[in-house]
């Protein structure tokens, strides 16, 4: 299912309110065993929660592919995995 969140808020604080709502809903999804990924992919907004559920072996595979196909790290750095270190070395950080 796809959910939209609509709520009243205080003008001038909508960005901060969105961040709080996004964090609470995303963590609730993770805590309930749901996945943070969806048809729009992961992206920067979902990255902190994606890191919590992505297996380390899969992160290593993504880093290896990124190092091979984008050794200078110019394509969407930091979106799905951490950016490559200078020289193109994969820097996989254990998140668990």
PDB file of C-alpha atoms in Angstrom:
ATOM      1  CA  UNK A   1       0.000   0.000   0.000  1.00  0.00           C
ATOM      2  CA  UNK A   2       0.984   3.591  -0.567  1.00  0.00           C
ATOM      3  CA  UNK A   3       0.250   6.115   2.155  1.00  0.00           C
ATOM      4  CA  UNK A   4       0.109   9.894   2.100  1.00  0.00           C
ATOM      5  CA  UNK A   5       0.344  11.928   5.277  1.00  0.00           C
ATOM      6  CA  UNK A   6      -1.707  15.076   5.547  1.00  0.00           C
ATOM      7  CA  UNK A   7      -1.990  17.053   8.745  1.00  0.00           C
ATOM      8  CA  UNK A   8      -2.464  20.556   9.949  1.00  0.00           C
ATOM      9  CA  UNK A   9       0.603  22.332  11.190  1.00  0.00           C
ATOM     10  CA  UNK A  10       2.150  25.647  12.048  1.00  0.00           C
ATOM     11  CA  UNK A  11       3.158  27.902   9.175  1.00  0.00           C
ATOM     12  CA  UNK A  12       6.850  28.627   9.168  1.00  0.00           C
ATOM     13  CA  UNK A  13       7.633  25.258  10.748  1.00  0.00           C
ATOM     14  CA  UNK A  14       6.383  22.910   8.068  1.00  0.00           C
ATOM     15  CA  UNK A  15       9.835  21.571   7.137  1.00  0.00           C
ATOM     16  CA  UNK A  16      10.682  20.744  10.749  1.00  0.00           C
ATOM     17  CA  UNK A  17       7.273  19.164  11.271  1.00  0.00           C
ATOM     18  CA  UNK A  18       7.703  17.079   8.132  1.00  0.00           C
ATOM     19  CA  UNK A  19      11.092  15.853   9.346  1.00  0.00           C
ATOM     20  CA  UNK A  20       9.583  14.768  12.679  1.00  0.00           C
ATOM     21  CA  UNK A  21       6.647  13.000  11.014  1.00  0.00           C
ATOM     22  CA  UNK A  22       8.906  11.340   8.441  1.00  0.00           C
ATOM     23  CA  UNK A  23      11.245  10.039  11.162  1.00  0.00           C
ATOM     24  CA  UNK A  24       8.409   8.709  13.321  1.00  0.00           C
ATOM     25  CA  UNK A  25       6.609   6.958  10.454  1.00  0.00           C
ATOM     26  CA  UNK A  26       9.823   5.531   9.007  1.00  0.00           C
ATOM     27  CA  UNK A  27      10.937   4.125  12.353  1.00  0.00           C
ATOM     28  CA  UNK A  28       7.471   2.648  12.935  1.00  0.00           C
ATOM     29  CA  UNK A  29       7.769   0.843   9.584  1.00  0.00           C
ATOM     30  CA  UNK A  30      11.171  -0.579  10.506  1.00  0.00           C
ATOM     31  CA  UNK A  31      10.016  -1.559  14.020  1.00  0.00           C
ATOM     32  CA  UNK A  32       7.025  -3.431  12.581  1.00  0.00           C
ATOM     33  CA  UNK A  33       9.190  -5.440  10.175  1.00  0.00           C
ATOM     34  CA  UNK A  34       8.151  -3.527   7.063  1.00  0.00           C
ATOM     35  CA  UNK A  35      10.568  -2.347   4.418  1.00  0.00           C
ATOM     36  CA  UNK A  36      11.465   1.283   3.832  1.00  0.00           C
ATOM     37  CA  UNK A  37      12.000   0.711   0.112  1.00  0.00           C
ATOM     38  CA  UNK A  38       9.203   1.371  -2.360  1.00  0.00           C
ATOM     39  CA  UNK A  39       8.542   1.988  -6.046  1.00  0.00           C
ATOM     40  CA  UNK A  40      10.431   5.302  -6.026  1.00  0.00           C
ATOM     41  CA  UNK A  41      13.560   3.536  -4.711  1.00  0.00           C
ATOM     42  CA  UNK A  42      15.429   4.505  -1.538  1.00  0.00           C
ATOM     43  CA  UNK A  43      16.882   7.971  -2.003  1.00  0.00           C
ATOM     44  CA  UNK A  44      18.297  10.336   0.561  1.00  0.00           C
ATOM     45  CA  UNK A  45      15.083  10.640   2.594  1.00  0.00           C
ATOM     46  CA  UNK A  46      14.909   6.915   3.314  1.00  0.00           C
ATOM     47  CA  UNK A  47      18.635   6.254   3.629  1.00  0.00           C
ATOM     48  CA  UNK A  48      18.922   6.231   7.467  1.00  0.00           C
ATOM     49  CA  UNK A  49      16.233   3.551   7.750  1.00  0.00           C
ATOM     50  CA  UNK A  50      17.444   1.620   4.705  1.00  0.00           C
ATOM     51  CA  UNK A  51      20.834   1.301   6.408  1.00  0.00           C
ATOM     52  CA  UNK A  52      19.108  -0.368   9.378  1.00  0.00           C
ATOM     53  CA  UNK A  53      17.587  -3.126   7.275  1.00  0.00           C
ATOM     54  CA  UNK A  54      20.056  -3.629   4.412  1.00  0.00           C
ATOM     55  CA  UNK A  55      22.270  -6.706   4.950  1.00  0.00           C
ATOM     56  CA  UNK A  56      25.996  -5.945   5.217  1.00  0.00           C
ATOM     57  CA  UNK A  57      26.758  -8.449   2.441  1.00  0.00           C
ATOM     58  CA  UNK A  58      24.413  -6.572   0.093  1.00  0.00           C
ATOM     59  CA  UNK A  59      26.061  -3.258   1.041  1.00  0.00           C
ATOM     60  CA  UNK A  60      29.435  -4.784   0.157  1.00  0.00           C
ATOM     61  CA  UNK A  61      28.101  -5.932  -3.218  1.00  0.00           C
ATOM     62  CA  UNK A  62      26.720  -2.453  -3.931  1.00  0.00           C
ATOM     63  CA  UNK A  63      30.055  -0.873  -2.958  1.00  0.00           C
ATOM     64  CA  UNK A  64      31.960  -3.257  -5.255  1.00  0.00           C
ATOM     65  CA  UNK A  65      29.667  -2.438  -8.165  1.00  0.00           C
ATOM     66  CA  UNK A  66      29.938   1.281  -7.462  1.00  0.00           C
ATOM     67  CA  UNK A  67      33.759   1.072  -7.288  1.00  0.00           C
ATOM     68  CA  UNK A  68      33.846  -0.728 -10.634  1.00  0.00           C
ATOM     69  CA  UNK A  69      31.237   1.279 -12.550  1.00  0.00           C
ATOM     70  CA  UNK A  70      31.705   4.722 -10.965  1.00  0.00           C
ATOM     71  CA  UNK A  71      35.257   4.833  -9.581  1.00  0.00           C
ATOM     72  CA  UNK A  72      35.248   8.619  -9.201  1.00  0.00           C
ATOM     73  CA  UNK A  73      31.972   8.523  -7.265  1.00  0.00           C
ATOM     74  CA  UNK A  74      30.115  11.167  -9.267  1.00  0.00           C
ATOM     75  CA  UNK A  75      26.784   9.351  -9.712  1.00  0.00           C
ATOM     76  CA  UNK A  76      24.432  10.014  -6.789  1.00  0.00           C
ATOM     77  CA  UNK A  77      27.084   9.920  -4.054  1.00  0.00           C
ATOM     78  CA  UNK A  78      25.730   8.808  -0.697  1.00  0.00           C
ATOM     79  CA  UNK A  79      22.228   7.972  -1.885  1.00  0.00           C
ATOM     80  CA  UNK A  80      22.102   4.190  -1.332  1.00  0.00           C
ATOM     81  CA  UNK A  81      25.584   3.542   0.081  1.00  0.00           C
ATOM     82  CA  UNK A  82      28.326   5.692   1.571  1.00  0.00           C
ATOM     83  CA  UNK A  83      30.510   7.529  -0.957  1.00  0.00           C
ATOM     84  CA  UNK A  84      33.738   5.868  -2.036  1.00  0.00           C
ATOM     85  CA  UNK A  85      36.927   6.942  -0.326  1.00  0.00           C
ATOM     86  CA  UNK A  86      39.494   8.790  -2.443  1.00  0.00           C
ATOM     87  CA  UNK A  87      41.050   6.322  -4.854  1.00  0.00           C
ATOM     88  CA  UNK A  88      37.801   4.407  -5.348  1.00  0.00           C
ATOM     89  CA  UNK A  89      38.148   2.043  -2.383  1.00  0.00           C
ATOM     90  CA  UNK A  90      34.903   0.772  -0.951  1.00  0.00           C
ATOM     91  CA  UNK A  91      34.347   1.902   2.609  1.00  0.00           C
ATOM     92  CA  UNK A  92      31.612  -0.364   3.889  1.00  0.00           C
ATOM     93  CA  UNK A  93      30.598   0.558   7.382  1.00  0.00           C
ATOM     94  CA  UNK A  94      28.732  -1.954   9.512  1.00  0.00           C
ATOM     95  CA  UNK A  95      25.507  -0.311  10.624  1.00  0.00           C
ATOM     96  CA  UNK A  96      24.286  -2.966  13.067  1.00  0.00           C
TER      97      UNK A  96
END
